[in-house]
XYZ file of C-alpha atoms in Angstrom:
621
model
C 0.000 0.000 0.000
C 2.805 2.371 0.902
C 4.441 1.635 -2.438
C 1.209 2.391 -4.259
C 0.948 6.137 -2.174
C 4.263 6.983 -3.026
C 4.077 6.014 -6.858
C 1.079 9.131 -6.914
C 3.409 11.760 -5.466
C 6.990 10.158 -7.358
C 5.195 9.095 -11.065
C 3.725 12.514 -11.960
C 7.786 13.941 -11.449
C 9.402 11.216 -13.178
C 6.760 12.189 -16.253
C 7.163 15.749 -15.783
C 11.076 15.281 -16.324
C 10.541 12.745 -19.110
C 8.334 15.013 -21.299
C 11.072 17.481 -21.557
C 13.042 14.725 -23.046
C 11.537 12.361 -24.967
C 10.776 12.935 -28.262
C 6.822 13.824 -29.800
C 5.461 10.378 -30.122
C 7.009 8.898 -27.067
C 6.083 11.693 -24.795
C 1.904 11.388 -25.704
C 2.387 7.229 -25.462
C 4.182 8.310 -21.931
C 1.419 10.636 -21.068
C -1.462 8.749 -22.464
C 0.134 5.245 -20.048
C 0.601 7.406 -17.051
C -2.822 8.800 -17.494
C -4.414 5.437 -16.751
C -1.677 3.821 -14.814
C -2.466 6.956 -12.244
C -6.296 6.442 -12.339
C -6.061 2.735 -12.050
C -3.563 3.106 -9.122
C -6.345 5.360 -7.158
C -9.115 3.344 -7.865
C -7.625 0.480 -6.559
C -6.571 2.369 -3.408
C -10.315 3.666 -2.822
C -11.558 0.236 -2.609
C -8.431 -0.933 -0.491
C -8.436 1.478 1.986
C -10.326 1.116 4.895
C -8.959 2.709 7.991
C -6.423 6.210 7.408
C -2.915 4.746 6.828
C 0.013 6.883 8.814
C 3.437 7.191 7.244
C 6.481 9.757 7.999
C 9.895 10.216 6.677
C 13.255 10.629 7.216
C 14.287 13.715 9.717
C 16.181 14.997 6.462
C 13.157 15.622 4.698
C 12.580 18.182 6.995
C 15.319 20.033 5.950
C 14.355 19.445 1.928
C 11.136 20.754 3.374
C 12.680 23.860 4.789
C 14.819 24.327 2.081
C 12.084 24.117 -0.394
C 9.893 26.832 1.200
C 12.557 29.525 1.151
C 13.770 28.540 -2.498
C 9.977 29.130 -3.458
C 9.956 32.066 -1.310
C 13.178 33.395 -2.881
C 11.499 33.083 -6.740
C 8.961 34.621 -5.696
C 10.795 37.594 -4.543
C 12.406 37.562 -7.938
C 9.129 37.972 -9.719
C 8.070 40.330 -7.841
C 11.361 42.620 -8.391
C 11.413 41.723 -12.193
C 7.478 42.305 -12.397
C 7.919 45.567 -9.798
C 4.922 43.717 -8.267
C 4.798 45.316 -4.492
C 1.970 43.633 -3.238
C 3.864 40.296 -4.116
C 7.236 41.726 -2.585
C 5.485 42.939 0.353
C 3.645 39.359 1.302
C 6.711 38.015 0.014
C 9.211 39.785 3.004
C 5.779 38.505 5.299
C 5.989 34.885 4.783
C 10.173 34.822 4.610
C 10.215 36.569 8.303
C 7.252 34.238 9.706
C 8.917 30.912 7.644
C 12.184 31.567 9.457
C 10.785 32.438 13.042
C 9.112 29.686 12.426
C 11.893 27.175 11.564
C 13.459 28.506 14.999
C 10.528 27.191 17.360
C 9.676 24.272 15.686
C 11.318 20.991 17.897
C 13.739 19.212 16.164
C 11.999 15.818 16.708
C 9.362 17.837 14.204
C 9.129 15.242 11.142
C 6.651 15.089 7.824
C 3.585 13.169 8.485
C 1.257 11.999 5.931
C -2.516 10.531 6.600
C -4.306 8.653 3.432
C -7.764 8.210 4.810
C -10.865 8.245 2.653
C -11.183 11.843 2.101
C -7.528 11.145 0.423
C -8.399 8.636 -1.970
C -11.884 10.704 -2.635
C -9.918 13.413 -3.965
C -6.711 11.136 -5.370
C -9.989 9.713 -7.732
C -10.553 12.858 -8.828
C -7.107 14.296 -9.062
C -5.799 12.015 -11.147
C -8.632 10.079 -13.069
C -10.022 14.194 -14.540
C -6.118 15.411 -14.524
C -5.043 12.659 -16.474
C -8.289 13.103 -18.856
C -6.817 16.546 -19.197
C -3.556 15.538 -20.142
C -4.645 13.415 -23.065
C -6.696 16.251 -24.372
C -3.457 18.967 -23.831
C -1.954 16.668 -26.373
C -3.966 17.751 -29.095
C -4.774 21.096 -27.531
C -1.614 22.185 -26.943
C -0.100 21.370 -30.781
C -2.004 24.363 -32.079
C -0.611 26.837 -29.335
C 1.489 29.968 -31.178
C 4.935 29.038 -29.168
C 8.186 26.829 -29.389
C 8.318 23.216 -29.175
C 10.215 23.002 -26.112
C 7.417 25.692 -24.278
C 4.647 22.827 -25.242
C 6.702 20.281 -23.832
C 6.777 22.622 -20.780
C 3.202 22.659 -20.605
C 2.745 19.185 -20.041
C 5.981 18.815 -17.597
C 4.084 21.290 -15.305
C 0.483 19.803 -15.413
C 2.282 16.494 -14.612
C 4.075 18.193 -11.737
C 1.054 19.794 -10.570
C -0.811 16.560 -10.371
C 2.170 14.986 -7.828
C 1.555 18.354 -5.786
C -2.204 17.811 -5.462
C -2.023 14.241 -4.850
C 1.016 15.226 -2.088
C -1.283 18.059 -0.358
C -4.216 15.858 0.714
C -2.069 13.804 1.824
C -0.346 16.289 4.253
C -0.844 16.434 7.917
C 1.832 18.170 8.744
C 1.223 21.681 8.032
C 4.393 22.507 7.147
C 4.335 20.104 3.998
C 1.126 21.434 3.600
C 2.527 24.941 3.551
C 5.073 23.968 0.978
C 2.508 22.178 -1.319
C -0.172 24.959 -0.644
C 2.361 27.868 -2.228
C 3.630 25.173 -4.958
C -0.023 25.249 -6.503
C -0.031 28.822 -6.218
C 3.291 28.400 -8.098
C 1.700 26.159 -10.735
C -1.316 28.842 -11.318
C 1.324 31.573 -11.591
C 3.078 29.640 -14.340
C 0.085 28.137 -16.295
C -1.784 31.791 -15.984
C 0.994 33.446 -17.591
C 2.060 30.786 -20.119
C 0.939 32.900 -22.886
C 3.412 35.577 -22.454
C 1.262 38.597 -23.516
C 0.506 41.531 -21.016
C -3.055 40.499 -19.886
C -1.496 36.808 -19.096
C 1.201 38.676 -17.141
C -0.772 40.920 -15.060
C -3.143 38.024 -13.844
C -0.801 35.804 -13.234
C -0.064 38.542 -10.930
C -2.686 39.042 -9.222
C -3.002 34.956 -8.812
C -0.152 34.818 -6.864
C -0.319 37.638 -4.893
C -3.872 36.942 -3.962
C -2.621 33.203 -2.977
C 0.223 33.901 -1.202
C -2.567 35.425 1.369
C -3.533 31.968 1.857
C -0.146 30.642 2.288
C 0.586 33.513 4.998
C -2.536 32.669 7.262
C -0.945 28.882 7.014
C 1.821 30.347 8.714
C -0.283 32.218 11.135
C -1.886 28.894 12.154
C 1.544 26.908 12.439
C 2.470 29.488 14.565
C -0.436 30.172 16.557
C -0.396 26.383 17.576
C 3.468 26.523 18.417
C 3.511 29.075 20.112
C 0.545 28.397 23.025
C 1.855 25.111 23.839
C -0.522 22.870 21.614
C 1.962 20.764 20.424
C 2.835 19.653 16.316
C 1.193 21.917 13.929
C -1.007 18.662 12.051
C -3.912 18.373 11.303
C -4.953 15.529 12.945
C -3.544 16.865 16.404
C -5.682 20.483 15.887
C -8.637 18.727 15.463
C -7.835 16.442 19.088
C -7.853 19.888 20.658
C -10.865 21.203 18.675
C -12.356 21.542 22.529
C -9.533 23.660 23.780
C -10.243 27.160 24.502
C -8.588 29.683 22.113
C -7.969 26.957 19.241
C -10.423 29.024 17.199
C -7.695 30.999 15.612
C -5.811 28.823 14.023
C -9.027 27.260 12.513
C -10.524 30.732 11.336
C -7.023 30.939 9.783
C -6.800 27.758 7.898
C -10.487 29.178 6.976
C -8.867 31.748 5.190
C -6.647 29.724 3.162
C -9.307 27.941 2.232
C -11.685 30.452 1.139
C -8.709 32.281 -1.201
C -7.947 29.404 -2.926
C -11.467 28.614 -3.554
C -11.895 32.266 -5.111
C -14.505 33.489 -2.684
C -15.132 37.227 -2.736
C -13.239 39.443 -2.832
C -10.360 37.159 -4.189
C -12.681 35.527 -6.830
C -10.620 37.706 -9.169
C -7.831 35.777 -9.862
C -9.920 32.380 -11.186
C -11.603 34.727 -13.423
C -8.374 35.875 -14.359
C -7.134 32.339 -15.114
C -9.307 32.405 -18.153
C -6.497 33.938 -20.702
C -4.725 31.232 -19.947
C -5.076 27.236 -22.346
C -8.673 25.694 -22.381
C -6.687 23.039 -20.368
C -5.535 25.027 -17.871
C -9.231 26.958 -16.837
C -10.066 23.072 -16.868
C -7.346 22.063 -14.401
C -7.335 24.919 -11.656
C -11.465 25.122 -11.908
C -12.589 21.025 -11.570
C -10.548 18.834 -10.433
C -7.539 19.859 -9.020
C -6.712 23.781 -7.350
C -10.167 25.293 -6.290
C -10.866 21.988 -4.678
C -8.266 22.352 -1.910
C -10.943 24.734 -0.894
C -13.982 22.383 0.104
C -10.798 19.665 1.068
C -9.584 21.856 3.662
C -13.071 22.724 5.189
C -13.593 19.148 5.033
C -10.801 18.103 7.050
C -11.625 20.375 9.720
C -15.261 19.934 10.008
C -15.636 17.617 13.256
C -13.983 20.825 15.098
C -15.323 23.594 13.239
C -19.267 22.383 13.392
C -21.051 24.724 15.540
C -18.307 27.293 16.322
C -18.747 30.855 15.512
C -16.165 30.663 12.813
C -18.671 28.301 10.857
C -21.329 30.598 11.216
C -19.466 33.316 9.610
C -18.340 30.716 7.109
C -21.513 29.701 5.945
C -22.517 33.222 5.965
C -20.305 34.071 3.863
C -20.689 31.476 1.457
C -24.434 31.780 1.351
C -23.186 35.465 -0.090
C -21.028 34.640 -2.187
C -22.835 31.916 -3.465
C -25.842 34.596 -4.621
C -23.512 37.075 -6.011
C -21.093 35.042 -8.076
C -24.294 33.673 -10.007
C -25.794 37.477 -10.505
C -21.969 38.229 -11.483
C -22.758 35.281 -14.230
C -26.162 36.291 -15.719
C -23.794 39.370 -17.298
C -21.535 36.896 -19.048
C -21.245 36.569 -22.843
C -18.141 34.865 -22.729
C -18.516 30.854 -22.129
C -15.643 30.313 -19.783
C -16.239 33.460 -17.737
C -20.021 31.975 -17.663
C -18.158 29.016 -16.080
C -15.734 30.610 -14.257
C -18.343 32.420 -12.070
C -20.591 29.535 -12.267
C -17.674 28.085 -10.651
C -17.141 30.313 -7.843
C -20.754 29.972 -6.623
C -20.749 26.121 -6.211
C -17.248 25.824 -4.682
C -19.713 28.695 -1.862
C -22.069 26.147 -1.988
C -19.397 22.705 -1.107
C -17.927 25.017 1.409
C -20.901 26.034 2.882
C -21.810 22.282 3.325
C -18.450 21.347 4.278
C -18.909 23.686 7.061
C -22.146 22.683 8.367
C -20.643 19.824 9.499
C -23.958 17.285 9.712
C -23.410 14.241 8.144
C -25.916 14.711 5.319
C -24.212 18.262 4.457
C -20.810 16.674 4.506
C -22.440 13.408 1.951
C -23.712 16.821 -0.009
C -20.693 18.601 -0.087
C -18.662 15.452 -1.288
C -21.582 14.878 -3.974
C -21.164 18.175 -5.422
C -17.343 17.976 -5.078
C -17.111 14.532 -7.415
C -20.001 15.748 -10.069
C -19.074 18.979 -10.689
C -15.875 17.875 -10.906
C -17.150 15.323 -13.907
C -19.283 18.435 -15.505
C -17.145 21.632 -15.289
C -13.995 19.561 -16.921
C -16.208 18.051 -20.054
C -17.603 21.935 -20.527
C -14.456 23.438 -20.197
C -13.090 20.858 -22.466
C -15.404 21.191 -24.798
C -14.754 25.542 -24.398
C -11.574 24.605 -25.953
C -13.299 22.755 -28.593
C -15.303 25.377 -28.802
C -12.352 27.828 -29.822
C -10.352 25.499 -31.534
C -12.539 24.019 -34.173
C -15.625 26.466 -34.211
C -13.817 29.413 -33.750
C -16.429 30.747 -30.860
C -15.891 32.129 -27.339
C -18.903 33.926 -26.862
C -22.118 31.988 -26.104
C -24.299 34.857 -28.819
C -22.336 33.232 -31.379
C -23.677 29.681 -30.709
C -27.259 29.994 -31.851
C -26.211 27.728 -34.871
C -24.272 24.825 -33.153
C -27.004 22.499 -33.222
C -26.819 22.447 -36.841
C -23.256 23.071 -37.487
C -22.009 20.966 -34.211
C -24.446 18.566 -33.297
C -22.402 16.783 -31.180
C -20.706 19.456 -29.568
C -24.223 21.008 -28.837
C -25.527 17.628 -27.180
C -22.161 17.281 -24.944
C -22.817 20.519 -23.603
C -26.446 20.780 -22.870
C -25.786 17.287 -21.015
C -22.645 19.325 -18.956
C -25.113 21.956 -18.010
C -28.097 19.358 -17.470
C -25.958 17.679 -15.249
C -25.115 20.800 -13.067
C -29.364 21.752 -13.207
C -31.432 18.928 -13.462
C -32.414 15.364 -11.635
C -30.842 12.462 -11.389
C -27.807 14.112 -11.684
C -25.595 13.949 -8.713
C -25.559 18.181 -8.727
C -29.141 18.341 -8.352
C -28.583 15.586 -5.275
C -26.078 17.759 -3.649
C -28.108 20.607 -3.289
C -31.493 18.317 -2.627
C -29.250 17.511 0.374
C -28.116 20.483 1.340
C -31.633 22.050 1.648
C -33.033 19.273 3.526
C -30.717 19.322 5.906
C -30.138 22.451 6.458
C -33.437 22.943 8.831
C -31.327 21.258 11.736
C -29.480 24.474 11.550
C -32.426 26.916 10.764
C -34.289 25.787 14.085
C -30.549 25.737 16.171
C -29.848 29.323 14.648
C -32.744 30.742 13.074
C -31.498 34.037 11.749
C -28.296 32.239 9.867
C -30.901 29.102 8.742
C -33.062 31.256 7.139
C -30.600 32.876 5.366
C -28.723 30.079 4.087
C -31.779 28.730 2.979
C -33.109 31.843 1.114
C -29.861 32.102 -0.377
C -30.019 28.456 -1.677
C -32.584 29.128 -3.142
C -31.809 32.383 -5.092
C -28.829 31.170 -5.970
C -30.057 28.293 -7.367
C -32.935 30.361 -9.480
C -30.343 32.853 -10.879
C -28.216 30.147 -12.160
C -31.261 27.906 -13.418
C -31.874 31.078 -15.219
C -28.692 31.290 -16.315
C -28.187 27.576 -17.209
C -31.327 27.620 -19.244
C -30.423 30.967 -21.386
C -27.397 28.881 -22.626
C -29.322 25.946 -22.914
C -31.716 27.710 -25.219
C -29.443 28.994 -27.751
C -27.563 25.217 -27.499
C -30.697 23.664 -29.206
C -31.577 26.821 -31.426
C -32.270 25.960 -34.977
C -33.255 27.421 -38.048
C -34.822 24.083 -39.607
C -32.435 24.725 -42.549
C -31.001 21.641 -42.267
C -33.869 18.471 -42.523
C -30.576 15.657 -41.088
C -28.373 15.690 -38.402
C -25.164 14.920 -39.278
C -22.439 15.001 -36.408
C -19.413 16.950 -36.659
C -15.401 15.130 -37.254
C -13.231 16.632 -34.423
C -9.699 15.509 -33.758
C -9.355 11.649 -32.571
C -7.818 12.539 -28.557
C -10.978 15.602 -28.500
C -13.793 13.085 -29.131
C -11.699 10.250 -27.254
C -11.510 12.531 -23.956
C -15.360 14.392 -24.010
C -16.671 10.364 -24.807
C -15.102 9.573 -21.855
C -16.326 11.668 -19.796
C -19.545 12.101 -21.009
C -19.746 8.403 -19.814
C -18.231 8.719 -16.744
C -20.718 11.494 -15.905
C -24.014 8.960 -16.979
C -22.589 5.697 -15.318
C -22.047 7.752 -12.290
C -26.040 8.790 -12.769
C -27.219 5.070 -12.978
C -24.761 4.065 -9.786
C -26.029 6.991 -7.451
C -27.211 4.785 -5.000
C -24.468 2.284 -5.465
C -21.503 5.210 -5.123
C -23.958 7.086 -2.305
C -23.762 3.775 0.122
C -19.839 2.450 -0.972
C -18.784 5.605 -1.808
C -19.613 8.603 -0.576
C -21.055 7.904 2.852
C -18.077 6.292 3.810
C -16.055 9.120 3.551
C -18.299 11.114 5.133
C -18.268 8.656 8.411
C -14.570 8.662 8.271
C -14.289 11.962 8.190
C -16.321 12.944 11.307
C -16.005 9.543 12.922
C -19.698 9.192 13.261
C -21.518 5.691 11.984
C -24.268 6.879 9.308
C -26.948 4.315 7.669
C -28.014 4.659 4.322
C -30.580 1.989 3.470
C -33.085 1.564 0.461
C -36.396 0.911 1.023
C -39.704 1.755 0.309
C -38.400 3.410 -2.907
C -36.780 6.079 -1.125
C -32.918 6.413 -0.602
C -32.371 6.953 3.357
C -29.367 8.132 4.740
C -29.827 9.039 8.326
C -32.927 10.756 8.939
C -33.301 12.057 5.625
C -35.142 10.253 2.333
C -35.053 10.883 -0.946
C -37.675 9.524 -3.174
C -36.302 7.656 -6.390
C -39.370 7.118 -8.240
C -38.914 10.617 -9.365
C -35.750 10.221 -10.237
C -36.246 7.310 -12.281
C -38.875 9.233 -14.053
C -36.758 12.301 -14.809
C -33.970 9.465 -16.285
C -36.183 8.333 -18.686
C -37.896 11.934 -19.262
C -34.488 13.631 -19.751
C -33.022 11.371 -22.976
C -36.929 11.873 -24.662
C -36.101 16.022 -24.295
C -32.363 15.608 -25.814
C -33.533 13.341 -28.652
C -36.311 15.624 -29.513
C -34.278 18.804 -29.141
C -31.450 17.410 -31.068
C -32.526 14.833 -33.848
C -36.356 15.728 -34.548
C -36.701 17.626 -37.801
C -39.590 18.396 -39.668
C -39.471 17.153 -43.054
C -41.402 18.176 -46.074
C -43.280 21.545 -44.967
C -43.439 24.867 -45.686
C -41.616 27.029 -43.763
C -43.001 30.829 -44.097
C -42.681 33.980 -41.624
C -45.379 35.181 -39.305
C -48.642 36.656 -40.982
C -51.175 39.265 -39.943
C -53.395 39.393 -42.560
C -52.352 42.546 -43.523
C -53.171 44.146 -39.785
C -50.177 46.987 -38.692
C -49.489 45.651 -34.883
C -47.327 48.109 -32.588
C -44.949 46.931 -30.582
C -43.920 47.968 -26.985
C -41.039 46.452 -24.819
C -39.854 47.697 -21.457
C -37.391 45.992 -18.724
C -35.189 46.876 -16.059
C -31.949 45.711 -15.704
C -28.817 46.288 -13.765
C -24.826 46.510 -14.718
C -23.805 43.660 -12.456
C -19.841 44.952 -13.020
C -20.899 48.088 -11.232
C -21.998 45.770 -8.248
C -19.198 44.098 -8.083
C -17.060 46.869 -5.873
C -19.890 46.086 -3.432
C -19.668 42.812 -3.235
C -16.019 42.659 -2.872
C -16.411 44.988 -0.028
C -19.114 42.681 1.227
C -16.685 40.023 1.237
C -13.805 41.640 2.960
C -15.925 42.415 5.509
C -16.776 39.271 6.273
C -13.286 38.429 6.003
C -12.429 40.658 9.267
C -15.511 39.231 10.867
C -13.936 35.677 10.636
C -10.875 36.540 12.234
C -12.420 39.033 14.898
C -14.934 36.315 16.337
C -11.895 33.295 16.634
C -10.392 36.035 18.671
C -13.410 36.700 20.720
């Protein structure tokens, strides 16, 4: 089993290395192999693992450790005098002064300490099964980037290197490591942000780092908060053994903080919209799979001491907010991948806000929406990059044709945003959850119940609304064309979407089998509490909660009917002739009111720092 962990974190670097060497056609065979020797290796590990397997490592690693951060801290320092970046040299000099205090207090005897428990292989499933799916399709992707042959091999040697990070940070207990891995993702976003080379690419890789390195700074804070008042390692499993202690509230507000920057919550949402000049790939990588979902991991991790603490409250405050305004920040959109980017933002609010909650139905909610979104935001950003690459479109206006030009690329996507909308998907479960749930807290604390729930469900309106407009020009046709015909795209494009697009339906028809082996499991684990799920009666119960699958079954069979008549019913053999009035003169009068949701979003920043101080303030009270 050991050798199986280690082969995550050590394969990814020996591939990262061996694409800078290899020649073309041996790199994609190497890529393509480690793709599914990676997802098999997981796999077998989620059905292996039963109880969380504890591992260290030599004392010298804590020196490579140590040595690590302040090399990382050093090029960042660089950047920031080469880019004359302040706010980057500034939080640079910050986290060099608290890294070294630091390495002064810690005790010797201090060693790296990893914990693979079922949260791990949740999110090694994920990491590597939708990374690696990315991969193949950077293959093709990547040949028609405008840059050298040796910068595309670099492409590929980072994602490869950024999968070994991911799969090392949820494996971290010790916070240092975690530290270490935390900033080297904020190193890999830097890098694949600014990969293009051209000023806007520049500037927001800039503000991605600077933003993150926020993040990596309240680590610190919380490594040293723990130090220094006597509560012994700085781990994660030995913070949440004195979740009772008074004053341990800071450290978890803290880790909080990390949390909520890298998952882009207001006001630091701006750097994943930023990430959207960089490769299809890359908005792809940092928004399903892999980066953004260190967010709902860490919140996750500590959720057996955070339930019930006034740092929750403010968390799920917060992410009730956030969760509202990043979808009115979407209904704005014209371009598809900012449409997904904010789309984005407000369901990472939503896993958080579950995470948080800290019931054992939220948690099963928050890990339902973690896997399936995961599944639907990489096959639509995927398909974004088809989207550019073959059709030549980035704004959704200029997709009221694709039905009848790109059938197939029409059908993938209406399923992608289906499955983020509609039943049986495992999105619409998530939230089914959430709601239910969620009157545990509304009759505990009735002012922050109600507004969760309120903001559920305007959240969930605005981006039904939005879902739908999309969905509506997806399926637009001009009944020019009597036969469908789908479109040729390149071998690893259709390969990769077909792949998904299955994983995303077998997933569908196993619901109950991945909600009982799967999912719930985790969940236990994770706040070491015993929870039933049981089928009977046609209902799907999991603790005191049911959920009906009658309906669901209908909506199965309902929801292929709608595609098929959407996409392949034609009417043959009519006349096709423009509205008549007999003649009749007919006035016309529209009126609406509407709002510029950029203007709003100075408020809502504002809104967010706020309850940024609010967090800290109350672990402090």
């Amino acid at each position: 089993m050991y050798a199986l962990i280690i082969s995550l974190f050590i394969l990814p670097v020996a591939v990262s290395v061996l694409v800078l060497i290899l020649p073309k056609n041996l790199s994609r065979i190497l890529v393509i192999a480690s793709a599914a020797i990676l997802s098999v290796i997981s796999f077998y590990l989620l059905v292996s693992i039963e109880e969380p397997f504890h591992f260290g490592v030599s004392h010298y690693m804590n020196e490579v450790v140590s040595v690590a951060d302040i090399l990382l801290l050093l090029y960042f320092g660089s950047v920031a005098i080469r880019k004359k970046s302040w706010l980057v040299g500034l939080l640079t000099v910050l986290q060099f002064g608290a890294l070294l205090y630091l390495l002064k207090i810690i005790p010797e005897e201090y060693q790296a300490q990893f914990t693979v428990d079922k949260l791990s292989v949740f999110m090694f499933l994920l990491i590597n099964v939708i990374s690696g799916i990315i991969s193949i399709f950077s293959l093709q992707y990547i040949d028609g980037e405008d840059c050298s042959a040796f910068r595309k091999k670099y492409f590929l040697s980072i994602l490869f290197w950024f999968i070994a990070v991911m799969n090392i940070i949820v494996s971290s207990d010790n916070m240092e490591c975690f530290f270490l891995f935390f900033e080297l993702t904020t190193l890999a976003s830097f890098l694949f942000i600014g990969f293009r080379k051209d000023e806007i690419s520049g500037k927001n890789a800039l503000t991605a780092l600077w933003m993150n390195q926020i993040g990596g700074l309240a680590i610190l804070g919380a490594i040293f908060f723990i130090i220094h008042n006597g509560y012994g390692t700085a781990t994660f499993s030995n913070l949440l053994a004195h979740s009772s202690v008074p004053g341990i509230l800071l450290p978890l507000a803290l880790l909080c903080v990390a949390a909520l920057v890298k998952g882009a919550q207001m006001p630091f949402s701006k750097w994943l919209l930023g990430a959207m000049v960089a490769p299809t790939p890359v908005s792809a990588l940092l928004h399903s799979s892999t980066m953004v979902k260190i967010a709902p991991f860490i919140i996750l991790r500590l959720s057996p001491a955070l339930k019930g603490t006034p740092v929750a409250s403010v968390v799920i405050a917060m992410t009730g907010f956030v969760f509202v305004a990043a979808a009115i920040g979407a209904l704005s959109q014209d371009n598809f991948k900012r449409i997904l980017a904010h789309s984005t933002i407000a369901l990472l609010a939503l896993m958080i806000m579950m995470a948080a909650v800290g019931t054992p139905v939220t948690i099963i909610a928050a890990l339902t929406l973690v896997f399936f979104h995961g599944l639907s935001k990489c096959m639509l950003f995927l398909n974004a990059g088809i989207l550019e690459r073959i059709f030549h479109f980035k704004q959704t206006s200029d997709m009221d044709k694709l039905a009848e030009t790109g059938p197939f690329t029409s059908l993938v996507i209406s399923i992608g945003f289906m499955s983020l909308l509609l039943p049986p998907f495992g999105a619409f479960m998530g939230k089914w959850f959430g709601i239910e749930s969620l009157g545990v807290l509304a009759i505990n604390q009735k002012m922050l119940g109600a507004f969760v729930i309120v903001a559920i469900a305007c959240g969930g309106a605005i981006l039904s609304l939005l879902y739908f407009k999309v969905l509506g020009l997806l399926i637009a046709r001009t009944g020019d064309h009597d036969g469908v015909k789908f479109e040729k795209t390149k071998p690893l494009y259709s390969a990769t979407i077909s792949i998904l697009l299955g994983l995303i339906i077998l997933s569908v028809l196993s619901y109950p089998f991945l909600m009982s082996h799967y999912f719930v499991p985790v969940a236990s684990q994770t706040l070491s509490l015993p929870i039933e799920v049981t089928i009977y009666g046609w209902k799907l119960h999991v603790g005191a909660m049911a959920l009906p699958v009658v309906p669901l079954l209908i909506a199965f069979l309902l929801l292929p009917i709608t595609i098929i008549t959407a996409t392949f019913i034609r009417f043959k053999n009519v006349d096709r002739v423009k509205e008549y009035a007999c003649g009749e003169k007919t006035n016309y009068s529209f009126s609406s009111f509407y709002f510029a949701t950029d203007r709003a979003t100075p408020y809502f920043s504002v809104i967010g720092i706020l309850f940024f101080i609010t967090l800290i303030v109350v672990s402090i009270l």
